[in-house]
Amino acid sequence: MIITLTANPALDKTIELGEPLAPGAVQRAVASHVQAAGKGVNVSRAIAAAGGATLAVLPGASTDPLVTALAHDQLAHRNLPIAEALRTNTTLTDPDGTTTKINEPGPALDAQQLAELGELVAEEAAGASWLVMAGSLPPGVPAGFYAQLTAKLRAALGAKCPKIAVDTSGAPLLELFAHGQQHIPDLVKPNAEELAQLAGCYSEAALEGSIELAAGCAQQLLDRGAGAVLATLGAQGALLVTKQGAWHGSHTPIIPRSTVGAGDSSLAGYLLADAAGASAPERLRNAVAYGAAATQLPGSTIPTESDLTAGAVTVSELTSTQGTES
């Protein structure tokens, strides 16, 4: 069982434009899509679509449109009832796949609600194989929420605590490494911008332009206590660095349609392969295949196994992850 926590879920509304976005102009959409989402929800969707056991945990009233959409889609979930409505995120996609995102802040959660959400996660996560904590945090929630919850779950669940993966950004991401070893997840999934922020060296463009630099930055996170790093690098594919080695995976060139949810799909692909007992290179191959498939689908559509082209993915082992002094 793979449990996901989405602390700040959203209805994802994607509007496909027939021409490039022109600020200040009136434009017509060629299509639009709405889906109950959020990073953890997206991971659960991909796992469920592949026949895997998963449960999405999130705040939201049972009558909220997002939660009712999950029920309609028959995605297994547990929601912590709150009074405020959940947010809507809007994405505009150009014909060439360029995306413009407008994310609402979401409802605030007070200390009691946060405690209850953590208790709900602990109840469901006991004995699971993985817990994924993903996405931004609601307004007012301490940046260290994911880090603190990681430590609390390990202390409370002991041997029944699942492996923990975190996919977030900004201050919540930095907080993962601001405390002790118990606060650091087993798997971190940054993109190039987030990896540069964590490592404190280079830029997003530099890391996407050099697999060696990106691998060196990922190795720094292992040196600081992370179990593994799955870094998505846009068109350059993805990188997996573990204590056993480092690998780079790339897909043959594709025509992107929407990048929304591609990183979530990559993480789901990795976890699905892990659940099947795959080796590290094969886990990376599946992650890249899922991410590439997601970019070729509209809006936040989650790929299924029939969308994958794993044979178009090349995985190569890296011989060194050192030499990243800025």
mmCIF file of C-alpha atoms in Angstrom:
data_model
loop_
_atom_site.group_PDB
_atom_site.id
_atom_site.type_symbol
_atom_site.label_atom_id
_atom_site.label_comp_id
_atom_site.label_asym_id
_atom_site.label_seq_id
_atom_site.Cartn_x
_atom_site.Cartn_y
_atom_site.Cartn_z
ATOM 1 C CA MET A 1 0.000 0.000 0.000
ATOM 2 C CA ILE A 2 1.231 3.477 -0.908
ATOM 3 C CA ILE A 3 -0.266 6.326 1.119
ATOM 4 C CA THR A 4 -0.167 9.900 -0.145
ATOM 5 C CA LEU A 5 -0.685 13.109 1.812
ATOM 6 C CA THR A 6 -1.758 16.242 -0.053
ATOM 7 C CA ALA A 7 -1.935 19.015 2.517
ATOM 8 C CA ASN A 8 -3.086 21.649 0.002
ATOM 9 C CA PRO A 9 -5.141 19.859 -2.689
ATOM 10 C CA ALA A 10 -6.683 21.668 -5.635
ATOM 11 C CA LEU A 11 -9.085 21.343 -8.492
ATOM 12 C CA ASP A 12 -6.798 21.633 -11.510
ATOM 13 C CA LYS A 13 -8.395 23.559 -14.355
ATOM 14 C CA THR A 14 -6.385 23.489 -17.575
ATOM 15 C CA ILE A 15 -7.227 25.731 -20.523
ATOM 16 C CA GLU A 16 -5.630 24.818 -23.850
ATOM 17 C CA LEU A 17 -4.957 27.814 -26.112
ATOM 18 C CA GLY A 18 -4.845 27.626 -29.893
ATOM 19 C CA GLU A 19 -2.283 30.461 -30.023
ATOM 20 C CA PRO A 20 0.545 31.522 -27.701
ATOM 21 C CA LEU A 21 -0.585 33.371 -24.578
ATOM 22 C CA ALA A 22 -0.935 37.101 -25.261
ATOM 23 C CA PRO A 23 -1.258 39.106 -22.001
ATOM 24 C CA GLY A 24 -3.947 41.758 -22.214
ATOM 25 C CA ALA A 25 -5.643 40.193 -25.231
ATOM 26 C CA VAL A 26 -8.894 38.264 -25.597
ATOM 27 C CA GLN A 27 -8.175 34.654 -26.565
ATOM 28 C CA ARG A 28 -10.325 31.610 -27.182
ATOM 29 C CA ALA A 29 -9.670 28.211 -25.697
ATOM 30 C CA VAL A 30 -9.661 25.115 -27.870
ATOM 31 C CA ALA A 31 -10.324 22.831 -24.899
ATOM 32 C CA SER A 32 -10.489 22.805 -21.106
ATOM 33 C CA HIS A 33 -10.189 20.114 -18.447
ATOM 34 C CA VAL A 34 -10.954 20.005 -14.720
ATOM 35 C CA GLN A 35 -9.651 17.300 -12.388
ATOM 36 C CA ALA A 36 -9.363 16.830 -8.646
ATOM 37 C CA ALA A 37 -5.650 16.987 -8.051
ATOM 38 C CA GLY A 38 -2.711 18.125 -5.974
ATOM 39 C CA LYS A 39 0.668 16.425 -6.098
ATOM 40 C CA GLY A 40 -0.131 13.566 -3.734
ATOM 41 C CA VAL A 41 -3.534 12.979 -5.315
ATOM 42 C CA ASN A 42 -1.857 12.803 -8.720
ATOM 43 C CA VAL A 43 0.582 10.169 -7.450
ATOM 44 C CA SER A 44 -2.299 8.118 -6.066
ATOM 45 C CA ARG A 45 -4.160 8.424 -9.381
ATOM 46 C CA ALA A 46 -1.234 7.021 -11.334
ATOM 47 C CA ILE A 47 -0.702 4.166 -8.889
ATOM 48 C CA ALA A 48 -4.411 3.269 -8.896
ATOM 49 C CA ALA A 49 -4.531 3.395 -12.707
ATOM 50 C CA ALA A 50 -1.733 0.807 -12.768
ATOM 51 C CA GLY A 51 -3.648 -1.453 -10.390
ATOM 52 C CA GLY A 52 -1.561 -0.578 -7.328
ATOM 53 C CA ALA A 53 -2.945 -0.234 -3.817
ATOM 54 C CA THR A 54 -3.052 3.390 -2.722
ATOM 55 C CA LEU A 55 -4.927 5.775 -0.461
ATOM 56 C CA ALA A 56 -4.990 9.570 -0.773
ATOM 57 C CA VAL A 57 -5.200 11.528 2.491
ATOM 58 C CA LEU A 58 -6.212 15.183 2.327
ATOM 59 C CA PRO A 59 -8.188 17.929 4.090
ATOM 60 C CA GLY A 60 -11.592 18.870 2.678
ATOM 61 C CA ALA A 61 -15.293 18.550 3.408
ATOM 62 C CA SER A 62 -17.034 15.479 2.014
ATOM 63 C CA THR A 63 -19.279 17.854 0.047
ATOM 64 C CA ASP A 64 -16.381 19.821 -1.441
ATOM 65 C CA PRO A 65 -16.316 19.500 -5.272
ATOM 66 C CA LEU A 66 -12.769 18.150 -5.123
ATOM 67 C CA VAL A 67 -13.620 15.408 -2.634
ATOM 68 C CA THR A 68 -16.832 14.466 -4.439
ATOM 69 C CA ALA A 69 -14.798 14.234 -7.660
ATOM 70 C CA LEU A 70 -12.446 11.747 -5.987
ATOM 71 C CA ALA A 71 -15.451 9.694 -4.902
ATOM 72 C CA HIS A 72 -16.882 9.848 -8.433
ATOM 73 C CA ASP A 73 -13.551 8.665 -9.839
ATOM 74 C CA GLN A 74 -13.485 5.858 -7.246
ATOM 75 C CA LEU A 75 -10.057 6.892 -6.009
ATOM 76 C CA ALA A 76 -9.612 5.557 -2.475
ATOM 77 C CA HIS A 77 -9.224 8.466 -0.069
ATOM 78 C CA ARG A 78 -9.719 9.711 3.474
ATOM 79 C CA ASN A 79 -10.510 13.355 4.020
ATOM 80 C CA LEU A 80 -10.261 15.457 7.166
ATOM 81 C CA PRO A 81 -13.424 17.606 7.176
ATOM 82 C CA ILE A 82 -12.804 21.372 7.171
ATOM 83 C CA ALA A 83 -15.260 24.238 6.735
ATOM 84 C CA GLU A 84 -13.479 26.213 4.020
ATOM 85 C CA ALA A 85 -13.623 25.346 0.323
ATOM 86 C CA LEU A 86 -10.532 23.885 -1.297
ATOM 87 C CA ARG A 87 -8.689 25.883 -3.948
ATOM 88 C CA THR A 88 -8.669 25.865 -7.745
ATOM 89 C CA ASN A 89 -5.414 26.079 -9.735
ATOM 90 C CA THR A 90 -5.576 27.298 -13.330
ATOM 91 C CA THR A 91 -3.096 26.364 -16.047
ATOM 92 C CA LEU A 92 -2.881 27.911 -19.509
ATOM 93 C CA THR A 93 -1.088 25.802 -22.122
ATOM 94 C CA ASP A 94 0.299 27.120 -25.404
ATOM 95 C CA PRO A 95 0.383 24.912 -28.533
ATOM 96 C CA ASP A 96 4.117 24.275 -28.019
ATOM 97 C CA GLY A 97 3.516 22.937 -24.508
ATOM 98 C CA THR A 98 4.537 26.103 -22.634
ATOM 99 C CA THR A 99 2.475 26.319 -19.445
ATOM 100 C CA THR A 100 1.431 29.305 -17.344
ATOM 101 C CA LYS A 101 0.154 28.363 -13.880
ATOM 102 C CA ILE A 102 -1.947 30.429 -11.497
ATOM 103 C CA ASN A 103 -2.166 28.717 -8.106
ATOM 104 C CA GLU A 104 -4.580 29.884 -5.426
ATOM 105 C CA PRO A 105 -3.323 29.843 -1.805
ATOM 106 C CA GLY A 106 -5.861 27.361 -0.425
ATOM 107 C CA PRO A 107 -7.655 27.383 2.947
ATOM 108 C CA ALA A 108 -5.702 27.895 6.144
ATOM 109 C CA LEU A 109 -5.406 25.012 8.624
ATOM 110 C CA ASP A 110 -5.123 25.702 12.340
ATOM 111 C CA ALA A 111 -2.950 23.807 14.810
ATOM 112 C CA GLN A 112 -5.756 21.435 15.800
ATOM 113 C CA GLN A 113 -6.551 20.559 12.193
ATOM 114 C CA LEU A 114 -2.859 19.956 11.483
ATOM 115 C CA ALA A 115 -2.633 17.639 14.477
ATOM 116 C CA GLU A 116 -5.728 15.737 13.339
ATOM 117 C CA LEU A 117 -4.343 15.481 9.799
ATOM 118 C CA GLY A 118 -1.107 14.037 11.175
ATOM 119 C CA GLU A 119 -3.064 11.527 13.272
ATOM 120 C CA LEU A 120 -5.049 10.473 10.216
ATOM 121 C CA VAL A 121 -1.839 9.921 8.268
ATOM 122 C CA ALA A 122 -0.327 7.896 11.123
ATOM 123 C CA GLU A 123 -3.435 5.729 11.335
ATOM 124 C CA GLU A 124 -3.396 4.913 7.628
ATOM 125 C CA ALA A 125 0.371 4.728 7.110
ATOM 126 C CA ALA A 126 1.120 2.069 9.725
ATOM 127 C CA GLY A 127 2.396 -0.955 7.833
ATOM 128 C CA ALA A 128 2.294 0.707 4.387
ATOM 129 C CA SER A 129 5.285 0.387 2.057
ATOM 130 C CA TRP A 130 5.553 4.100 1.239
ATOM 131 C CA LEU A 131 4.148 7.410 2.425
ATOM 132 C CA VAL A 132 4.361 10.278 -0.057
ATOM 133 C CA MET A 133 4.038 13.814 1.297
ATOM 134 C CA ALA A 134 3.698 16.152 -1.635
ATOM 135 C CA GLY A 135 2.894 19.671 -2.696
ATOM 136 C CA SER A 136 2.766 23.102 -1.107
ATOM 137 C CA LEU A 137 1.532 23.787 2.404
ATOM 138 C CA PRO A 138 -1.669 25.744 3.145
ATOM 139 C CA PRO A 139 -1.372 29.356 4.358
ATOM 140 C CA GLY A 140 -0.117 29.662 7.911
ATOM 141 C CA VAL A 141 1.173 26.103 8.185
ATOM 142 C CA PRO A 142 4.752 26.032 9.548
ATOM 143 C CA ALA A 143 7.332 25.362 6.855
ATOM 144 C CA GLY A 144 8.690 22.463 8.901
ATOM 145 C CA PHE A 145 5.410 20.522 8.819
ATOM 146 C CA TYR A 146 6.664 17.737 6.527
ATOM 147 C CA ALA A 147 9.984 17.453 8.376
ATOM 148 C CA GLN A 148 8.326 17.346 11.782
ATOM 149 C CA LEU A 149 5.668 14.861 10.657
ATOM 150 C CA THR A 150 8.397 12.598 9.246
ATOM 151 C CA ALA A 151 10.140 12.493 12.629
ATOM 152 C CA LYS A 152 6.882 12.030 14.558
ATOM 153 C CA LEU A 153 5.764 9.123 12.373
ATOM 154 C CA ARG A 154 9.092 7.351 12.746
ATOM 155 C CA ALA A 155 8.953 7.760 16.514
ATOM 156 C CA ALA A 156 5.306 6.700 16.802
ATOM 157 C CA LEU A 157 5.217 3.837 14.278
ATOM 158 C CA GLY A 158 8.681 2.369 14.728
ATOM 159 C CA ALA A 159 9.122 -0.714 12.560
ATOM 160 C CA LYS A 160 5.656 -0.151 11.061
ATOM 161 C CA CYS A 161 6.642 3.237 9.648
ATOM 162 C CA PRO A 162 6.725 3.202 5.852
ATOM 163 C CA LYS A 163 9.523 4.612 3.773
ATOM 164 C CA ILE A 164 8.838 8.304 3.293
ATOM 165 C CA ALA A 165 9.122 10.306 0.065
ATOM 166 C CA VAL A 166 8.700 14.079 -0.053
ATOM 167 C CA ASP A 167 8.076 16.232 -3.130
ATOM 168 C CA THR A 168 7.774 19.895 -2.230
ATOM 169 C CA SER A 169 9.538 23.207 -2.804
ATOM 170 C CA GLY A 170 10.704 26.423 -1.160
ATOM 171 C CA ALA A 171 10.944 26.630 2.624
ATOM 172 C CA PRO A 172 9.230 23.249 3.296
ATOM 173 C CA LEU A 173 11.891 21.587 1.136
ATOM 174 C CA LEU A 174 14.777 23.345 2.889
ATOM 175 C CA GLU A 175 13.319 22.426 6.288
ATOM 176 C CA LEU A 176 13.750 18.726 5.535
ATOM 177 C CA PHE A 177 17.489 19.160 6.044
ATOM 178 C CA ALA A 178 17.347 21.777 8.814
ATOM 179 C CA HIS A 179 16.928 19.348 11.720
ATOM 180 C CA GLY A 180 18.158 15.841 12.534
ATOM 181 C CA GLN A 181 18.401 12.584 10.632
ATOM 182 C CA GLN A 182 14.910 11.509 11.734
ATOM 183 C CA HIS A 183 13.440 14.473 9.834
ATOM 184 C CA ILE A 184 15.059 13.590 6.480
ATOM 185 C CA PRO A 185 12.967 11.424 4.126
ATOM 186 C CA ASP A 186 14.061 8.200 2.481
ATOM 187 C CA LEU A 187 13.472 9.740 -0.951
ATOM 188 C CA VAL A 188 13.533 13.373 -2.060
ATOM 189 C CA LYS A 189 12.143 14.284 -5.497
ATOM 190 C CA PRO A 190 13.290 17.759 -6.540
ATOM 191 C CA ASN A 191 13.249 19.277 -10.000
ATOM 192 C CA ALA A 192 16.344 21.126 -11.251
ATOM 193 C CA GLU A 193 15.357 24.427 -9.639
ATOM 194 C CA GLU A 194 14.675 22.762 -6.282
ATOM 195 C CA LEU A 195 17.862 20.701 -6.457
ATOM 196 C CA ALA A 196 19.896 23.884 -7.008
ATOM 197 C CA GLN A 197 18.109 25.510 -4.072
ATOM 198 C CA LEU A 198 18.819 22.566 -1.774
ATOM 199 C CA ALA A 199 22.456 22.215 -2.760
ATOM 200 C CA GLY A 200 23.052 25.978 -2.662
ATOM 201 C CA CYS A 201 25.067 25.932 -5.858
ATOM 202 C CA TYR A 202 24.548 26.516 -9.567
ATOM 203 C CA SER A 203 21.243 27.338 -11.258
ATOM 204 C CA GLU A 204 18.305 25.454 -12.728
ATOM 205 C CA ALA A 205 19.692 25.975 -16.239
ATOM 206 C CA ALA A 206 23.156 24.789 -15.215
ATOM 207 C CA LEU A 207 21.825 21.573 -13.682
ATOM 208 C CA GLU A 208 19.559 20.820 -16.625
ATOM 209 C CA GLY A 209 22.567 21.435 -18.881
ATOM 210 C CA SER A 210 24.976 19.152 -17.024
ATOM 211 C CA ILE A 211 24.041 15.737 -15.696
ATOM 212 C CA GLU A 212 27.368 15.597 -13.865
ATOM 213 C CA LEU A 213 26.687 18.816 -11.958
ATOM 214 C CA ALA A 214 23.157 17.650 -11.102
ATOM 215 C CA ALA A 215 24.481 14.304 -9.872
ATOM 216 C CA GLY A 216 27.038 16.049 -7.695
ATOM 217 C CA CYS A 217 24.338 18.210 -6.114
ATOM 218 C CA ALA A 218 22.182 15.131 -5.489
ATOM 219 C CA GLN A 219 25.167 13.408 -3.872
ATOM 220 C CA GLN A 220 25.421 16.332 -1.450
ATOM 221 C CA LEU A 221 21.895 15.526 -0.247
ATOM 222 C CA LEU A 222 22.871 11.905 0.352
ATOM 223 C CA ASP A 223 25.890 13.113 2.303
ATOM 224 C CA ARG A 224 23.494 15.161 4.441
ATOM 225 C CA GLY A 225 21.302 12.143 5.205
ATOM 226 C CA ALA A 226 18.825 11.551 2.374
ATOM 227 C CA GLY A 227 18.247 7.926 1.454
ATOM 228 C CA ALA A 228 17.919 8.601 -2.279
ATOM 229 C CA VAL A 229 17.323 11.491 -4.684
ATOM 230 C CA LEU A 230 15.111 11.280 -7.754
ATOM 231 C CA ALA A 231 15.691 14.549 -9.617
ATOM 232 C CA THR A 232 13.553 15.398 -12.643
ATOM 233 C CA LEU A 233 15.428 17.548 -15.165
ATOM 234 C CA GLY A 234 12.821 18.576 -17.727
ATOM 235 C CA ALA A 235 13.702 17.622 -21.271
ATOM 236 C CA GLN A 236 16.966 16.101 -19.980
ATOM 237 C CA GLY A 237 15.076 13.261 -18.273
ATOM 238 C CA ALA A 238 15.779 12.333 -14.677
ATOM 239 C CA LEU A 239 18.548 11.352 -12.329
ATOM 240 C CA LEU A 240 18.573 8.774 -9.539
ATOM 241 C CA VAL A 241 21.300 8.864 -6.909
ATOM 242 C CA THR A 242 21.384 6.302 -4.099
ATOM 243 C CA LYS A 243 24.031 4.927 -1.768
ATOM 244 C CA GLN A 244 24.571 2.141 -4.317
ATOM 245 C CA GLY A 245 25.214 4.382 -7.317
ATOM 246 C CA ALA A 246 23.888 7.003 -9.716
ATOM 247 C CA TRP A 247 22.006 6.710 -13.008
ATOM 248 C CA HIS A 248 20.663 9.069 -15.657
ATOM 249 C CA GLY A 249 17.547 8.281 -17.675
ATOM 250 C CA SER A 250 16.441 10.056 -20.846
ATOM 251 C CA HIS A 251 13.566 9.618 -23.294
ATOM 252 C CA THR A 252 13.704 10.043 -27.049
ATOM 253 C CA PRO A 253 12.462 13.536 -28.073
ATOM 254 C CA ILE A 254 8.724 14.113 -27.640
ATOM 255 C CA ILE A 255 6.260 16.859 -28.481
ATOM 256 C CA PRO A 256 5.039 18.218 -25.127
ATOM 257 C CA ARG A 257 1.377 19.060 -24.618
ATOM 258 C CA SER A 258 1.315 19.880 -20.900
ATOM 259 C CA THR A 259 3.922 19.559 -18.175
ATOM 260 C CA VAL A 260 1.326 19.712 -15.376
ATOM 261 C CA GLY A 261 1.683 16.642 -13.173
ATOM 262 C CA ALA A 262 4.707 15.253 -15.029
ATOM 263 C CA GLY A 263 6.861 15.199 -11.898
ATOM 264 C CA ASP A 264 4.058 13.534 -9.936
ATOM 265 C CA SER A 265 3.773 10.871 -12.617
ATOM 266 C CA SER A 266 7.540 10.315 -12.515
ATOM 267 C CA LEU A 267 7.401 9.724 -8.775
ATOM 268 C CA ALA A 268 4.476 7.337 -9.193
ATOM 269 C CA GLY A 269 6.384 5.421 -11.859
ATOM 270 C CA TYR A 270 9.348 5.076 -9.529
ATOM 271 C CA LEU A 271 7.203 3.811 -6.662
ATOM 272 C CA LEU A 272 5.329 1.353 -8.860
ATOM 273 C CA ALA A 273 8.618 -0.131 -10.028
ATOM 274 C CA ASP A 274 9.878 -0.238 -6.441
ATOM 275 C CA ALA A 275 6.720 -2.105 -5.386
ATOM 276 C CA ALA A 276 7.442 -4.634 -8.120
ATOM 277 C CA GLY A 277 10.949 -5.207 -6.766
ATOM 278 C CA ALA A 278 12.735 -3.532 -9.687
ATOM 279 C CA SER A 279 16.402 -2.553 -9.585
ATOM 280 C CA ALA A 280 17.432 1.089 -9.266
ATOM 281 C CA PRO A 281 18.017 1.543 -13.027
ATOM 282 C CA GLU A 282 14.609 0.022 -13.792
ATOM 283 C CA ARG A 283 12.926 2.211 -11.190
ATOM 284 C CA LEU A 284 14.456 5.204 -12.957
ATOM 285 C CA ARG A 285 13.402 3.886 -16.368
ATOM 286 C CA ASN A 286 9.805 3.623 -15.213
ATOM 287 C CA ALA A 287 9.948 7.099 -13.679
ATOM 288 C CA VAL A 288 11.159 8.645 -16.942
ATOM 289 C CA ALA A 289 8.595 6.711 -18.979
ATOM 290 C CA TYR A 290 5.767 7.955 -16.755
ATOM 291 C CA GLY A 291 7.000 11.548 -16.807
ATOM 292 C CA ALA A 292 7.361 11.579 -20.588
ATOM 293 C CA ALA A 293 3.912 10.073 -21.050
ATOM 294 C CA ALA A 294 2.367 12.734 -18.799
ATOM 295 C CA THR A 295 3.824 15.592 -20.847
ATOM 296 C CA GLN A 296 2.135 14.247 -23.972
ATOM 297 C CA LEU A 297 -1.337 14.268 -22.383
ATOM 298 C CA PRO A 298 -3.684 17.246 -21.908
ATOM 299 C CA GLY A 299 -3.926 19.172 -18.647
ATOM 300 C CA SER A 300 -3.178 17.144 -15.541
ATOM 301 C CA THR A 301 -4.221 13.866 -17.181
ATOM 302 C CA ILE A 302 -2.411 10.995 -15.492
ATOM 303 C CA PRO A 303 -0.867 8.376 -17.787
ATOM 304 C CA THR A 304 -1.770 4.723 -17.691
ATOM 305 C CA GLU A 305 0.514 1.835 -18.547
ATOM 306 C CA SER A 306 -0.804 1.866 -22.127
ATOM 307 C CA ASP A 307 0.623 5.393 -22.558
ATOM 308 C CA LEU A 308 4.158 4.352 -21.636
ATOM 309 C CA THR A 309 7.056 3.906 -24.037
ATOM 310 C CA ALA A 310 9.632 2.391 -21.711
ATOM 311 C CA GLY A 311 11.584 1.135 -24.714
ATOM 312 C CA ALA A 312 12.287 4.756 -25.669
ATOM 313 C CA VAL A 313 14.082 5.365 -22.356
ATOM 314 C CA THR A 314 17.850 5.024 -22.097
ATOM 315 C CA VAL A 315 19.393 4.554 -18.655
ATOM 316 C CA SER A 316 23.121 4.936 -18.135
ATOM 317 C CA GLU A 317 25.187 4.554 -14.984
ATOM 318 C CA LEU A 318 27.288 7.522 -13.880
ATOM 319 C CA THR A 319 30.811 6.774 -12.738
ATOM 320 C CA SER A 320 31.212 9.793 -10.452
ATOM 321 C CA THR A 321 29.000 12.216 -8.554
ATOM 322 C CA GLN A 322 31.774 14.402 -7.183
ATOM 323 C CA GLY A 323 33.231 17.737 -8.226
ATOM 324 C CA THR A 324 30.431 20.245 -7.651
ATOM 325 C CA GLU A 325 32.243 23.100 -5.928
ATOM 326 C CA SER A 326 30.587 26.337 -7.051
#
